[in-house]
Amino acid sequence: MKSLVFVTGNPYKFEIAKKVLEPAGITLEQQKIETPEIQSTEVSEIAAYSAKWAAVKLNQPVAVTDAGYYFEALNGFPGPFVKYINKWLTAEELLALMVGKINRNAEIRICLAYCEPNEEPIIFQTIAKGTISEKPSTNEKSFAVDRIFIPEGFDKPICDLPKEEMVRYWSGKENYWKELIGYLHSMINMQITS
């Protein structure tokens, strides 16, 4: 059985990861540590840097995820800077940037970086497509972007979907966890046969 640390402070993300990994024989431990984030427009570069740093600090294999919201009509804004945008702008202010825009397509680019101590990170990515709503959810406790991003196949923003439904959605959508399972199993098989 393989074990690794998922570096996240988000219990929701941890629950989704466990749901995918544990049936494959991979045990997961959650660690909440602040990792340095480089400034980049690519979520893969940000996740890779953070994973390499965390693997050395914890001296264990780690997984780190990073995500960016890319609005087509705004040339990919806010991208990986969504954490800051959620602090600086309200959902209403974000929607004001969309006034007069016909194209409401958007996507979440999610990256998983797996890294062992003193090794180079292995990157897995997926994209969740969706649209930007015409008006924000009334759920003002949610992040600004989650109040306006409607995942493909749904008719309301992420923050208005029941938790169980979102766990099921992301468990199926987050193909990168399944790709990590394949990678880890192939590495174990290589060690057994060598």
PDB file of C-alpha atoms in Angstrom:
ATOM      1  CA  MET A   1       0.000   0.000   0.000  1.00  0.00           C
ATOM      2  CA  LYS A   2       1.265   3.458  -0.911  1.00  0.00           C
ATOM      3  CA  SER A   3       0.785   6.455   1.347  1.00  0.00           C
ATOM      4  CA  LEU A   4       1.199  10.135   0.647  1.00  0.00           C
ATOM      5  CA  VAL A   5       0.469  13.525   2.148  1.00  0.00           C
ATOM      6  CA  PHE A   6      -2.076  15.816   0.529  1.00  0.00           C
ATOM      7  CA  VAL A   7      -1.019  19.370   1.347  1.00  0.00           C
ATOM      8  CA  THR A   8      -4.289  21.249   1.711  1.00  0.00           C
ATOM      9  CA  GLY A   9      -6.241  23.066   4.369  1.00  0.00           C
ATOM     10  CA  ASN A  10      -9.495  22.328   2.558  1.00  0.00           C
ATOM     11  CA  PRO A  11     -11.380  19.375   4.128  1.00  0.00           C
ATOM     12  CA  TYR A  12     -13.699  19.239   1.096  1.00  0.00           C
ATOM     13  CA  LYS A  13     -10.769  18.682  -1.309  1.00  0.00           C
ATOM     14  CA  PHE A  14      -9.334  16.075   1.063  1.00  0.00           C
ATOM     15  CA  GLU A  15     -12.653  14.192   1.175  1.00  0.00           C
ATOM     16  CA  ILE A  16     -12.798  14.069  -2.632  1.00  0.00           C
ATOM     17  CA  ALA A  17      -9.190  12.841  -2.893  1.00  0.00           C
ATOM     18  CA  LYS A  18      -9.784  10.107  -0.304  1.00  0.00           C
ATOM     19  CA  LYS A  19     -12.899   8.960  -2.146  1.00  0.00           C
ATOM     20  CA  VAL A  20     -10.833   8.390  -5.296  1.00  0.00           C
ATOM     21  CA  LEU A  21      -7.542   7.110  -3.797  1.00  0.00           C
ATOM     22  CA  GLU A  22      -8.510   4.790  -0.950  1.00  0.00           C
ATOM     23  CA  PRO A  23     -10.300   2.176  -3.114  1.00  0.00           C
ATOM     24  CA  ALA A  24      -7.033   1.972  -5.105  1.00  0.00           C
ATOM     25  CA  GLY A  25      -5.053   1.109  -1.964  1.00  0.00           C
ATOM     26  CA  ILE A  26      -3.464   4.528  -1.480  1.00  0.00           C
ATOM     27  CA  THR A  27      -3.704   6.006   2.015  1.00  0.00           C
ATOM     28  CA  LEU A  28      -3.874   9.734   2.321  1.00  0.00           C
ATOM     29  CA  GLU A  29      -2.872  12.047   5.152  1.00  0.00           C
ATOM     30  CA  GLN A  30      -3.852  15.710   5.244  1.00  0.00           C
ATOM     31  CA  GLN A  31      -1.292  18.366   6.146  1.00  0.00           C
ATOM     32  CA  LYS A  32      -2.132  22.053   6.318  1.00  0.00           C
ATOM     33  CA  ILE A  33       1.056  23.987   5.698  1.00  0.00           C
ATOM     34  CA  GLU A  34       1.596  27.246   3.868  1.00  0.00           C
ATOM     35  CA  THR A  35       3.659  26.640   0.751  1.00  0.00           C
ATOM     36  CA  PRO A  36       5.372  29.391  -1.230  1.00  0.00           C
ATOM     37  CA  GLU A  37       3.525  30.331  -4.433  1.00  0.00           C
ATOM     38  CA  ILE A  38       5.509  31.607  -7.381  1.00  0.00           C
ATOM     39  CA  GLN A  39       3.939  34.221  -9.619  1.00  0.00           C
ATOM     40  CA  SER A  40       2.934  32.508 -12.844  1.00  0.00           C
ATOM     41  CA  THR A  41      -0.058  32.423 -15.175  1.00  0.00           C
ATOM     42  CA  GLU A  42       0.243  28.610 -15.322  1.00  0.00           C
ATOM     43  CA  VAL A  43      -1.304  26.606 -12.480  1.00  0.00           C
ATOM     44  CA  SER A  44       1.038  23.703 -13.329  1.00  0.00           C
ATOM     45  CA  GLU A  45       4.136  25.791 -12.541  1.00  0.00           C
ATOM     46  CA  ILE A  46       2.645  27.006  -9.259  1.00  0.00           C
ATOM     47  CA  ALA A  47       1.625  23.507  -8.128  1.00  0.00           C
ATOM     48  CA  ALA A  48       4.969  21.973  -9.149  1.00  0.00           C
ATOM     49  CA  TYR A  49       6.977  24.537  -7.182  1.00  0.00           C
ATOM     50  CA  SER A  50       4.800  24.133  -4.078  1.00  0.00           C
ATOM     51  CA  ALA A  51       4.942  20.316  -4.254  1.00  0.00           C
ATOM     52  CA  LYS A  52       8.729  20.244  -4.556  1.00  0.00           C
ATOM     53  CA  TRP A  53       9.062  22.585  -1.589  1.00  0.00           C
ATOM     54  CA  ALA A  54       6.574  20.589   0.557  1.00  0.00           C
ATOM     55  CA  ALA A  55       8.186  17.211  -0.269  1.00  0.00           C
ATOM     56  CA  VAL A  56      11.537  18.467   1.013  1.00  0.00           C
ATOM     57  CA  LYS A  57      10.026  20.164   4.082  1.00  0.00           C
ATOM     58  CA  LEU A  58       7.953  17.109   5.104  1.00  0.00           C
ATOM     59  CA  ASN A  59      10.474  14.548   3.774  1.00  0.00           C
ATOM     60  CA  GLN A  60       7.572  12.531   2.377  1.00  0.00           C
ATOM     61  CA  PRO A  61       5.818  12.041  -0.959  1.00  0.00           C
ATOM     62  CA  VAL A  62       3.251  14.811  -1.344  1.00  0.00           C
ATOM     63  CA  ALA A  63       0.394  15.885  -3.562  1.00  0.00           C
ATOM     64  CA  VAL A  64      -0.448  19.561  -4.074  1.00  0.00           C
ATOM     65  CA  THR A  65      -3.264  20.945  -6.184  1.00  0.00           C
ATOM     66  CA  ASP A  66      -3.745  24.370  -7.663  1.00  0.00           C
ATOM     67  CA  ALA A  67      -6.604  25.738  -9.735  1.00  0.00           C
ATOM     68  CA  GLY A  68      -7.366  28.731 -11.892  1.00  0.00           C
ATOM     69  CA  TYR A  69     -10.615  30.103 -13.285  1.00  0.00           C
ATOM     70  CA  TYR A  70     -10.281  31.250 -16.894  1.00  0.00           C
ATOM     71  CA  PHE A  71     -13.010  33.448 -18.415  1.00  0.00           C
ATOM     72  CA  GLU A  72     -12.791  33.400 -22.226  1.00  0.00           C
ATOM     73  CA  ALA A  73     -14.276  36.884 -22.678  1.00  0.00           C
ATOM     74  CA  LEU A  74     -11.667  38.316 -20.284  1.00  0.00           C
ATOM     75  CA  ASN A  75      -8.689  36.681 -22.015  1.00  0.00           C
ATOM     76  CA  GLY A  76      -8.273  34.090 -19.275  1.00  0.00           C
ATOM     77  CA  PHE A  77      -8.687  36.426 -16.315  1.00  0.00           C
ATOM     78  CA  PRO A  78      -8.533  35.770 -13.348  1.00  0.00           C
ATOM     79  CA  GLY A  79      -6.538  32.590 -14.062  1.00  0.00           C
ATOM     80  CA  PRO A  80      -4.438  31.329 -11.136  1.00  0.00           C
ATOM     81  CA  PHE A  81      -4.898  34.607  -9.259  1.00  0.00           C
ATOM     82  CA  VAL A  82      -8.400  33.584  -8.214  1.00  0.00           C
ATOM     83  CA  LYS A  83      -7.416  33.419  -4.522  1.00  0.00           C
ATOM     84  CA  TYR A  84      -6.556  37.119  -4.592  1.00  0.00           C
ATOM     85  CA  ILE A  85      -9.560  38.046  -6.723  1.00  0.00           C
ATOM     86  CA  ASN A  86     -11.829  36.355  -4.173  1.00  0.00           C
ATOM     87  CA  LYS A  87     -10.337  38.657  -1.518  1.00  0.00           C
ATOM     88  CA  TRP A  88     -10.375  41.852  -3.567  1.00  0.00           C
ATOM     89  CA  LEU A  89     -13.590  41.652  -5.611  1.00  0.00           C
ATOM     90  CA  THR A  90     -17.179  40.689  -4.926  1.00  0.00           C
ATOM     91  CA  ALA A  91     -19.177  38.468  -7.273  1.00  0.00           C
ATOM     92  CA  GLU A  92     -21.064  41.578  -8.390  1.00  0.00           C
ATOM     93  CA  GLU A  93     -17.803  43.364  -9.239  1.00  0.00           C
ATOM     94  CA  LEU A  94     -16.585  40.347 -11.214  1.00  0.00           C
ATOM     95  CA  LEU A  95     -19.843  40.269 -13.169  1.00  0.00           C
ATOM     96  CA  ALA A  96     -19.450  43.982 -13.911  1.00  0.00           C
ATOM     97  CA  LEU A  97     -16.360  43.034 -15.933  1.00  0.00           C
ATOM     98  CA  MET A  98     -18.628  40.859 -18.094  1.00  0.00           C
ATOM     99  CA  VAL A  99     -21.070  43.643 -19.018  1.00  0.00           C
ATOM    100  CA  GLY A 100     -21.507  43.669 -22.806  1.00  0.00           C
ATOM    101  CA  LYS A 101     -19.715  40.328 -23.235  1.00  0.00           C
ATOM    102  CA  ILE A 102     -21.641  37.727 -25.216  1.00  0.00           C
ATOM    103  CA  ASN A 103     -19.188  34.884 -24.632  1.00  0.00           C
ATOM    104  CA  ARG A 104     -19.813  33.539 -21.114  1.00  0.00           C
ATOM    105  CA  ASN A 105     -17.686  30.395 -21.477  1.00  0.00           C
ATOM    106  CA  ALA A 106     -15.259  29.688 -18.672  1.00  0.00           C
ATOM    107  CA  GLU A 107     -13.221  26.813 -17.349  1.00  0.00           C
ATOM    108  CA  ILE A 108     -11.435  25.738 -14.224  1.00  0.00           C
ATOM    109  CA  ARG A 109      -7.948  24.398 -14.920  1.00  0.00           C
ATOM    110  CA  ILE A 110      -6.885  22.132 -12.107  1.00  0.00           C
ATOM    111  CA  CYS A 111      -3.401  20.768 -11.640  1.00  0.00           C
ATOM    112  CA  LEU A 112      -2.115  18.051  -9.324  1.00  0.00           C
ATOM    113  CA  ALA A 113       1.616  17.923  -8.658  1.00  0.00           C
ATOM    114  CA  TYR A 114       3.015  14.753  -7.084  1.00  0.00           C
ATOM    115  CA  CYS A 115       6.534  14.930  -5.720  1.00  0.00           C
ATOM    116  CA  GLU A 116       8.903  12.769  -3.722  1.00  0.00           C
ATOM    117  CA  PRO A 117      11.709  14.382  -1.673  1.00  0.00           C
ATOM    118  CA  ASN A 118      14.585  15.617  -3.851  1.00  0.00           C
ATOM    119  CA  GLU A 119      12.846  14.503  -7.062  1.00  0.00           C
ATOM    120  CA  GLU A 120      11.175  16.477  -9.839  1.00  0.00           C
ATOM    121  CA  PRO A 121       7.366  16.837  -9.614  1.00  0.00           C
ATOM    122  CA  ILE A 122       5.056  14.797 -11.832  1.00  0.00           C
ATOM    123  CA  ILE A 123       2.154  16.864 -13.198  1.00  0.00           C
ATOM    124  CA  PHE A 124      -1.437  15.787 -13.893  1.00  0.00           C
ATOM    125  CA  GLN A 125      -4.071  18.221 -15.169  1.00  0.00           C
ATOM    126  CA  THR A 126      -7.757  18.403 -15.993  1.00  0.00           C
ATOM    127  CA  ILE A 127     -10.235  21.034 -17.134  1.00  0.00           C
ATOM    128  CA  ALA A 128     -13.793  21.551 -15.881  1.00  0.00           C
ATOM    129  CA  LYS A 129     -15.824  23.568 -18.367  1.00  0.00           C
ATOM    130  CA  GLY A 130     -18.706  25.840 -17.486  1.00  0.00           C
ATOM    131  CA  THR A 131     -20.267  29.254 -17.960  1.00  0.00           C
ATOM    132  CA  ILE A 132     -20.512  32.548 -16.096  1.00  0.00           C
ATOM    133  CA  SER A 133     -23.964  33.288 -14.685  1.00  0.00           C
ATOM    134  CA  GLU A 134     -25.919  36.441 -15.508  1.00  0.00           C
ATOM    135  CA  LYS A 135     -26.359  37.215 -11.810  1.00  0.00           C
ATOM    136  CA  PRO A 136     -24.558  35.993  -8.702  1.00  0.00           C
ATOM    137  CA  SER A 137     -25.819  33.441  -6.230  1.00  0.00           C
ATOM    138  CA  THR A 138     -27.360  34.922  -3.099  1.00  0.00           C
ATOM    139  CA  ASN A 139     -24.994  32.745  -1.029  1.00  0.00           C
ATOM    140  CA  GLU A 140     -22.757  35.591   0.143  1.00  0.00           C
ATOM    141  CA  LYS A 141     -20.641  33.332   2.377  1.00  0.00           C
ATOM    142  CA  SER A 142     -19.119  31.653  -0.698  1.00  0.00           C
ATOM    143  CA  PHE A 143     -16.115  32.809  -2.704  1.00  0.00           C
ATOM    144  CA  ALA A 144     -16.907  35.409  -5.354  1.00  0.00           C
ATOM    145  CA  VAL A 145     -15.973  33.147  -8.283  1.00  0.00           C
ATOM    146  CA  ASP A 146     -17.984  30.208  -6.910  1.00  0.00           C
ATOM    147  CA  ARG A 147     -21.038  32.488  -6.828  1.00  0.00           C
ATOM    148  CA  ILE A 148     -20.892  32.983 -10.626  1.00  0.00           C
ATOM    149  CA  PHE A 149     -19.297  29.825 -12.124  1.00  0.00           C
ATOM    150  CA  ILE A 150     -21.856  27.263 -13.336  1.00  0.00           C
ATOM    151  CA  PRO A 151     -20.274  23.845 -14.031  1.00  0.00           C
ATOM    152  CA  GLU A 152     -21.190  22.133 -17.292  1.00  0.00           C
ATOM    153  CA  GLY A 153     -24.280  19.978 -16.806  1.00  0.00           C
ATOM    154  CA  PHE A 154     -25.743  22.153 -14.041  1.00  0.00           C
ATOM    155  CA  ASP A 155     -28.017  25.190 -14.028  1.00  0.00           C
ATOM    156  CA  LYS A 156     -26.730  27.026 -10.966  1.00  0.00           C
ATOM    157  CA  PRO A 157     -23.402  28.205  -9.553  1.00  0.00           C
ATOM    158  CA  ILE A 158     -21.071  25.844  -7.712  1.00  0.00           C
ATOM    159  CA  CYS A 159     -21.870  27.321  -4.303  1.00  0.00           C
ATOM    160  CA  ASP A 160     -25.585  26.488  -4.659  1.00  0.00           C
ATOM    161  CA  LEU A 161     -25.068  22.797  -5.388  1.00  0.00           C
ATOM    162  CA  PRO A 162     -25.448  20.309  -2.511  1.00  0.00           C
ATOM    163  CA  LYS A 163     -22.125  19.170  -1.046  1.00  0.00           C
ATOM    164  CA  GLU A 164     -22.804  15.485  -1.827  1.00  0.00           C
ATOM    165  CA  GLU A 165     -23.522  16.346  -5.467  1.00  0.00           C
ATOM    166  CA  MET A 166     -20.328  18.355  -5.774  1.00  0.00           C
ATOM    167  CA  VAL A 167     -18.237  15.604  -4.150  1.00  0.00           C
ATOM    168  CA  ARG A 168     -19.706  13.152  -6.682  1.00  0.00           C
ATOM    169  CA  TYR A 169     -19.131  15.608  -9.551  1.00  0.00           C
ATOM    170  CA  TRP A 170     -15.510  16.383  -8.647  1.00  0.00           C
ATOM    171  CA  SER A 171     -14.701  12.741  -7.828  1.00  0.00           C
ATOM    172  CA  GLY A 172     -15.604  11.854 -11.402  1.00  0.00           C
ATOM    173  CA  LYS A 173     -14.201  15.034 -12.946  1.00  0.00           C
ATOM    174  CA  GLU A 174     -10.855  15.033 -11.178  1.00  0.00           C
ATOM    175  CA  ASN A 175      -9.185  12.603 -13.579  1.00  0.00           C
ATOM    176  CA  TYR A 176      -5.766  13.659 -12.357  1.00  0.00           C
ATOM    177  CA  TRP A 177      -6.230  11.626  -9.158  1.00  0.00           C
ATOM    178  CA  LYS A 178      -6.928   8.572 -11.327  1.00  0.00           C
ATOM    179  CA  GLU A 179      -3.858   9.361 -13.425  1.00  0.00           C
ATOM    180  CA  LEU A 180      -1.817   9.570 -10.211  1.00  0.00           C
ATOM    181  CA  ILE A 181      -3.128   6.127  -9.197  1.00  0.00           C
ATOM    182  CA  GLY A 182      -1.973   4.707 -12.542  1.00  0.00           C
ATOM    183  CA  TYR A 183       1.425   6.356 -12.148  1.00  0.00           C
ATOM    184  CA  LEU A 184       1.946   5.093  -8.583  1.00  0.00           C
ATOM    185  CA  HIS A 185       0.852   1.550  -9.466  1.00  0.00           C
ATOM    186  CA  SER A 186       3.240   1.495 -12.440  1.00  0.00           C
ATOM    187  CA  MET A 187       6.098   2.681 -10.197  1.00  0.00           C
ATOM    188  CA  ILE A 188       5.320  -0.061  -7.649  1.00  0.00           C
ATOM    189  CA  ASN A 189       5.222  -2.682 -10.411  1.00  0.00           C
ATOM    190  CA  MET A 190       8.564  -1.449 -11.764  1.00  0.00           C
ATOM    191  CA  GLN A 191      10.119  -1.798  -8.301  1.00  0.00           C
ATOM    192  CA  ILE A 192       8.736  -5.320  -7.905  1.00  0.00           C
ATOM    193  CA  THR A 193      10.054  -6.512 -11.272  1.00  0.00           C
ATOM    194  CA  SER A 194      13.478  -4.867 -11.012  1.00  0.00           C
TER     195      SER A 194
END
